[in-house]
GROMACS .gro file of N, CA and C in nm:
model
  267
    1MET      N    1 -15.663   1.657 -13.006
    1MET     CA    2 -15.834   1.764 -12.995
    1MET      C    3 -15.734   1.832 -13.188
    2ALA      N    4 -15.878   1.806 -13.250
    2ALA     CA    5 -15.837   1.896 -13.390
    2ALA      C    6 -15.849   2.034 -13.446
    3LEU      N    7 -15.822   2.082 -13.496
    3LEU     CA    8 -15.875   2.250 -13.604
    3LEU      C    9 -16.018   2.257 -13.596
    4LEU      N   10 -16.035   2.354 -13.476
    4LEU     CA   11 -16.230   2.421 -13.523
    4LEU      C   12 -16.143   2.478 -13.584
    5GLN      N   13 -16.238   2.491 -13.664
    5GLN     CA   14 -16.306   2.436 -13.858
    5GLN      C   15 -16.316   2.681 -13.841
    6GLU      N   16 -16.335   2.747 -13.801
    6GLU     CA   17 -16.279   2.905 -13.746
    6GLU      C   18 -16.121   2.905 -13.784
    7ARG      N   19 -16.109   2.825 -13.677
    7ARG     CA   20 -15.897   2.858 -13.677
    7ARG      C   21 -15.875   2.815 -13.852
    8LYS      N   22 -15.931   2.698 -13.921
    8LYS     CA   23 -15.932   2.624 -13.985
    8LYS      C   24 -15.891   2.702 -14.085
    9GLN      N   25 -16.001   2.810 -14.083
    9GLN     CA   26 -16.066   2.884 -14.198
    9GLN      C   27 -15.949   3.044 -14.180
   10GLU      N   28 -15.897   3.066 -14.012
   10GLU     CA   29 -15.851   3.139 -14.055
   10GLU      C   30 -15.676   3.140 -14.149
   11ILE      N   31 -15.619   3.007 -14.137
   11ILE     CA   32 -15.532   2.932 -14.173
   11ILE      C   33 -15.538   2.939 -14.343
   12PHE      N   34 -15.603   2.901 -14.388
   12PHE     CA   35 -15.625   2.888 -14.542
   12PHE      C   36 -15.602   3.078 -14.578
   13ALA      N   37 -15.757   3.129 -14.520
   13ALA     CA   38 -15.743   3.285 -14.595
   13ALA      C   39 -15.624   3.348 -14.596
   14ALA      N   40 -15.516   3.306 -14.450
   14ALA     CA   41 -15.388   3.368 -14.492
   14ALA      C   42 -15.215   3.290 -14.560
   15TYR      N   43 -15.295   3.176 -14.556
   15TYR     CA   44 -15.132   3.119 -14.667
   15TYR      C   45 -15.194   3.043 -14.803
   16GLN      N   46 -15.332   3.061 -14.833
   16GLN     CA   47 -15.397   3.053 -14.966
   16GLN      C   48 -15.391   3.188 -15.120
   17LYS      N   49 -15.293   3.065 -15.223
   17LYS     CA   50 -15.327   3.127 -15.331
   17LYS      C   51 -15.373   3.174 -15.403
   18HIS      N   52 -15.528   3.095 -15.388
   18HIS     CA   53 -15.647   3.142 -15.525
   18HIS      C   54 -15.753   3.075 -15.319
   19PRO      N   55 -15.893   3.198 -15.441
   19PRO     CA   56 -16.007   3.237 -15.309
   19PRO      C   57 -16.014   3.031 -15.312
   20THR      N   58 -15.975   2.953 -15.379
   20THR     CA   59 -16.061   2.810 -15.293
   20THR      C   60 -15.933   2.686 -15.279
   21ASP      N   61 -15.847   2.779 -15.269
   21ASP     CA   62 -15.775   2.637 -15.260
   21ASP      C   63 -15.658   2.599 -15.065
   22THR      N   64 -15.753   2.460 -15.095
   22THR     CA   65 -15.727   2.460 -14.939
   22THR      C   66 -15.623   2.367 -14.954
   23GLY      N   67 -15.577   2.322 -15.079
   23GLY     CA   68 -15.409   2.210 -14.984
   23GLY      C   69 -15.313   2.258 -15.124
   24SER      N   70 -15.339   2.375 -15.115
   24SER     CA   71 -15.161   2.362 -15.144
   24SER      C   72 -15.026   2.372 -15.091
   25SER      N   73 -14.907   2.325 -15.120
   25SER     CA   74 -14.796   2.307 -14.954
   25SER      C   75 -14.790   2.361 -14.914
   26ASP      N   76 -14.885   2.522 -14.894
   26ASP     CA   77 -14.800   2.631 -14.820
   26ASP      C   78 -15.004   2.671 -14.668
   27VAL      N   79 -15.048   2.614 -14.733
   27VAL     CA   80 -15.205   2.582 -14.564
   27VAL      C   81 -15.207   2.434 -14.601
   28GLN      N   82 -15.085   2.334 -14.620
   28GLN     CA   83 -15.112   2.195 -14.546
   28GLN      C   84 -14.944   2.226 -14.421
   29VAL      N   85 -14.873   2.331 -14.486
   29VAL     CA   86 -14.717   2.356 -14.441
   29VAL      C   87 -14.822   2.389 -14.295
   30ALA      N   88 -14.868   2.521 -14.283
   30ALA     CA   89 -14.944   2.591 -14.228
   30ALA      C   90 -15.042   2.490 -14.138
   31MET      N   91 -15.123   2.474 -14.125
   31MET     CA   92 -15.202   2.343 -14.070
   31MET      C   93 -15.145   2.251 -14.007
   32LEU      N   94 -15.021   2.265 -14.070
   32LEU     CA   95 -14.884   2.074 -14.027
   32LEU      C   96 -14.902   2.173 -13.881
   33THR      N   97 -14.887   2.260 -13.919
   33THR     CA   98 -14.786   2.392 -13.809
   33THR      C   99 -14.823   2.421 -13.700
   34GLU      N  100 -14.964   2.440 -13.698
   34GLU     CA  101 -15.117   2.458 -13.668
   34GLU      C  102 -15.088   2.326 -13.491
   35ARG      N  103 -15.128   2.192 -13.585
   35ARG     CA  104 -15.192   2.065 -13.493
   35ARG      C  105 -15.001   2.047 -13.467
   36ILE      N  106 -14.823   2.062 -13.480
   36ILE     CA  107 -14.747   2.061 -13.384
   36ILE      C  108 -14.764   2.124 -13.284
   37ASN      N  109 -14.786   2.204 -13.271
   37ASN     CA  110 -14.800   2.308 -13.209
   37ASN      C  111 -14.871   2.287 -13.084
   38GLN      N  112 -14.998   2.261 -13.157
   38GLN     CA  113 -15.126   2.220 -13.028
   38GLN      C  114 -15.053   2.054 -12.907
   39LEU      N  115 -14.976   1.954 -13.019
   39LEU     CA  116 -14.913   1.859 -12.998
   39LEU      C  117 -14.865   1.893 -12.893
   40SER      N  118 -14.787   1.962 -12.878
   40SER     CA  119 -14.686   1.970 -12.805
   40SER      C  120 -14.707   2.074 -12.715
   41THR      N  121 -14.807   2.168 -12.654
   41THR     CA  122 -14.901   2.194 -12.567
   41THR      C  123 -14.931   2.077 -12.496
   42HIS      N  124 -14.989   2.006 -12.544
   42HIS     CA  125 -15.014   1.842 -12.486
   42HIS      C  126 -14.950   1.758 -12.422
   43LEU      N  127 -14.869   1.755 -12.455
   43LEU     CA  128 -14.780   1.685 -12.369
   43LEU      C  129 -14.635   1.699 -12.334
   44LYS      N  130 -14.668   1.815 -12.310
   44LYS     CA  131 -14.595   1.966 -12.203
   44LYS      C  132 -14.698   1.861 -12.094
   45ILE      N  133 -14.785   1.862 -12.094
   45ILE     CA  134 -14.888   1.841 -11.927
   45ILE      C  135 -14.948   1.720 -11.957
   46HIS      N  136 -14.925   1.644 -12.047
   46HIS     CA  137 -14.910   1.477 -12.086
   46HIS      C  138 -14.749   1.392 -12.120
   47SER      N  139 -14.674   1.363 -12.037
   47SER     CA  140 -14.579   1.458 -12.062
   47SER      C  141 -14.528   1.229 -12.097
   48LYS      N  142 -14.686   1.117 -12.062
   48LYS     CA  143 -14.698   1.019 -12.060
   48LYS      C  144 -14.703   0.953 -12.217
   49ASP      N  145 -14.793   1.066 -12.288
   49ASP     CA  146 -14.844   1.036 -12.319
   49ASP      C  147 -14.840   0.959 -12.517
   50PHE      N  148 -14.798   0.873 -12.472
   50PHE     CA  149 -14.716   0.797 -12.638
   50PHE      C  150 -14.774   0.792 -12.737
   51SER      N  151 -14.903   0.761 -12.765
   51SER     CA  152 -14.967   0.800 -12.903
   51SER      C  153 -15.034   0.929 -12.928
   52SER      N  154 -14.968   1.021 -12.823
   52SER     CA  155 -14.970   1.130 -12.921
   52SER      C  156 -14.870   1.192 -12.956
   53ARG      N  157 -14.726   1.127 -12.883
   53ARG     CA  158 -14.609   1.140 -12.880
   53ARG      C  159 -14.559   1.099 -13.011
   54ARG      N  160 -14.658   0.986 -13.072
   54ARG     CA  161 -14.651   0.933 -13.157
   54ARG      C  162 -14.705   0.987 -13.369
   55SER      N  163 -14.781   1.082 -13.286
   55SER     CA  164 -14.849   1.106 -13.393
   55SER      C  165 -14.794   1.249 -13.398
   56LEU      N  166 -14.737   1.337 -13.303
   56LEU     CA  167 -14.609   1.408 -13.365
   56LEU      C  168 -14.518   1.376 -13.372
   57LEU      N  169 -14.412   1.283 -13.381
   57LEU     CA  170 -14.300   1.315 -13.500
   57LEU      C  171 -14.402   1.258 -13.679
   58LYS      N  172 -14.484   1.164 -13.624
   58LYS     CA  173 -14.520   1.141 -13.810
   58LYS      C  174 -14.578   1.284 -13.838
   59LEU      N  175 -14.675   1.425 -13.762
   59LEU     CA  176 -14.657   1.539 -13.842
   59LEU      C  177 -14.587   1.621 -13.873
   60ILE      N  178 -14.437   1.555 -13.761
   60ILE     CA  179 -14.332   1.646 -13.746
   60ILE      C  180 -14.255   1.600 -13.913
   61GLY      N  181 -14.216   1.523 -13.913
   61GLY     CA  182 -14.187   1.418 -14.051
   61GLY      C  183 -14.253   1.512 -14.228
   62GLN      N  184 -14.401   1.427 -14.151
   62GLN     CA  185 -14.458   1.490 -14.293
   62GLN      C  186 -14.432   1.679 -14.294
   63ARG      N  187 -14.424   1.762 -14.204
   63ARG     CA  188 -14.411   1.909 -14.243
   63ARG      C  189 -14.289   1.910 -14.320
   64LYS      N  190 -14.152   1.805 -14.246
   64LYS     CA  191 -13.999   1.845 -14.321
   64LYS      C  192 -14.038   1.777 -14.474
   65ARG      N  193 -14.115   1.700 -14.527
   65ARG     CA  194 -14.117   1.681 -14.667
   65ARG      C  195 -14.138   1.717 -14.755
   66LEU      N  196 -14.264   1.796 -14.739
   66LEU     CA  197 -14.310   1.910 -14.769
   66LEU      C  198 -14.206   2.066 -14.767
   67LEU      N  199 -14.161   2.034 -14.670
   67LEU     CA  200 -14.034   2.206 -14.656
   67LEU      C  201 -14.003   2.125 -14.731
   68ALA      N  202 -13.945   2.030 -14.785
   68ALA     CA  203 -13.782   1.972 -14.856
   68ALA      C  204 -13.828   1.972 -15.011
   69TYR      N  205 -13.982   1.950 -15.013
   69TYR     CA  206 -14.018   1.995 -15.135
   69TYR      C  207 -14.011   2.136 -15.165
   70ILE      N  208 -14.140   2.255 -15.074
   70ILE     CA  209 -14.054   2.353 -15.186
   70ILE      C  210 -13.990   2.405 -15.093
   71ARG      N  211 -13.821   2.385 -15.033
   71ARG     CA  212 -13.687   2.427 -15.093
   71ARG      C  213 -13.621   2.427 -15.215
   72ASN      N  214 -13.680   2.292 -15.295
   72ASN     CA  215 -13.651   2.251 -15.391
   72ASN      C  216 -13.706   2.332 -15.482
   73GLU      N  217 -13.879   2.327 -15.521
   73GLU     CA  218 -13.908   2.391 -15.589
   73GLU      C  219 -13.852   2.539 -15.602
   74ASN      N  220 -13.841   2.637 -15.478
   74ASN     CA  221 -13.811   2.786 -15.540
   74ASN      C  222 -13.776   2.820 -15.292
   75ARG      N  223 -13.698   2.807 -15.359
   75ARG     CA  224 -13.553   2.854 -15.265
   75ARG      C  225 -13.634   3.034 -15.163
   76ASP      N  226 -13.634   3.112 -15.269
   76ASP     CA  227 -13.718   3.281 -15.182
   76ASP      C  228 -13.824   3.240 -15.117
   77HIS      N  229 -13.911   3.095 -15.127
   77HIS     CA  230 -14.054   3.132 -15.110
   77HIS      C  231 -14.015   3.009 -14.972
   78TYR      N  232 -13.982   2.944 -14.995
   78TYR     CA  233 -13.876   2.928 -14.849
   78TYR      C  234 -13.865   2.936 -14.756
   79LYS      N  235 -13.772   3.051 -14.785
   79LYS     CA  236 -13.687   3.078 -14.633
   79LYS      C  237 -13.871   3.190 -14.592
   80ALA      N  238 -13.949   3.284 -14.711
   80ALA     CA  239 -13.996   3.368 -14.669
   80ALA      C  240 -14.158   3.247 -14.568
   81LEU      N  241 -14.172   3.203 -14.597
   81LEU     CA  242 -14.233   3.077 -14.551
   81LEU      C  243 -14.181   3.047 -14.368
   82ILE      N  244 -14.089   2.966 -14.417
   82ILE     CA  245 -14.067   2.930 -14.246
   82ILE      C  246 -14.042   3.057 -14.229
   83GLN      N  247 -14.002   3.158 -14.246
   83GLN     CA  248 -13.972   3.302 -14.137
   83GLN      C  249 -14.154   3.367 -14.147
   84ARG      N  250 -14.239   3.334 -14.172
   84ARG     CA  251 -14.391   3.346 -14.190
   84ARG      C  252 -14.425   3.234 -14.059
   85LEU      N  253 -14.399   3.111 -14.047
   85LEU     CA  254 -14.459   3.049 -13.995
   85LEU      C  255 -14.371   3.044 -13.827
   86GLY      N  256 -14.308   3.105 -13.874
   86GLY     CA  257 -14.182   3.101 -13.769
   86GLY      C  258 -14.072   2.976 -13.684
   87VAL      N  259 -14.055   2.905 -13.812
   87VAL     CA  260 -14.021   2.729 -13.744
   87VAL      C  261 -13.869   2.720 -13.793
   88ARG      N  262 -13.809   2.646 -13.751
   88ARG     CA  263 -13.658   2.653 -13.766
   88ARG      C  264 -13.567   2.767 -13.756
   89GLY      N  265 -13.612   2.805 -13.606
   89GLY     CA  266 -13.614   2.934 -13.515
   89GLY      C  267 -13.508   2.971 -13.594
   0.00000   0.00000   0.00000
């Protein structure tokens, strides 16, 4: 199930750098995190859904690469972002 438009707007508003920002690294990571959370709950119920599991792993890899990019650019910003998103326990 894809993200609802209202939820996307909430994420954009929370992580935008300027009013028309929909593609910065922060926004992309936040969107991926939301989708990863959705797929994780789906897989808890439907444990044999292997195509969703594969999609989840692809999304996790993509988020990992984006977070590595942010970490290389600005370590303080990276730490603040992962704290705000609640990833990397």
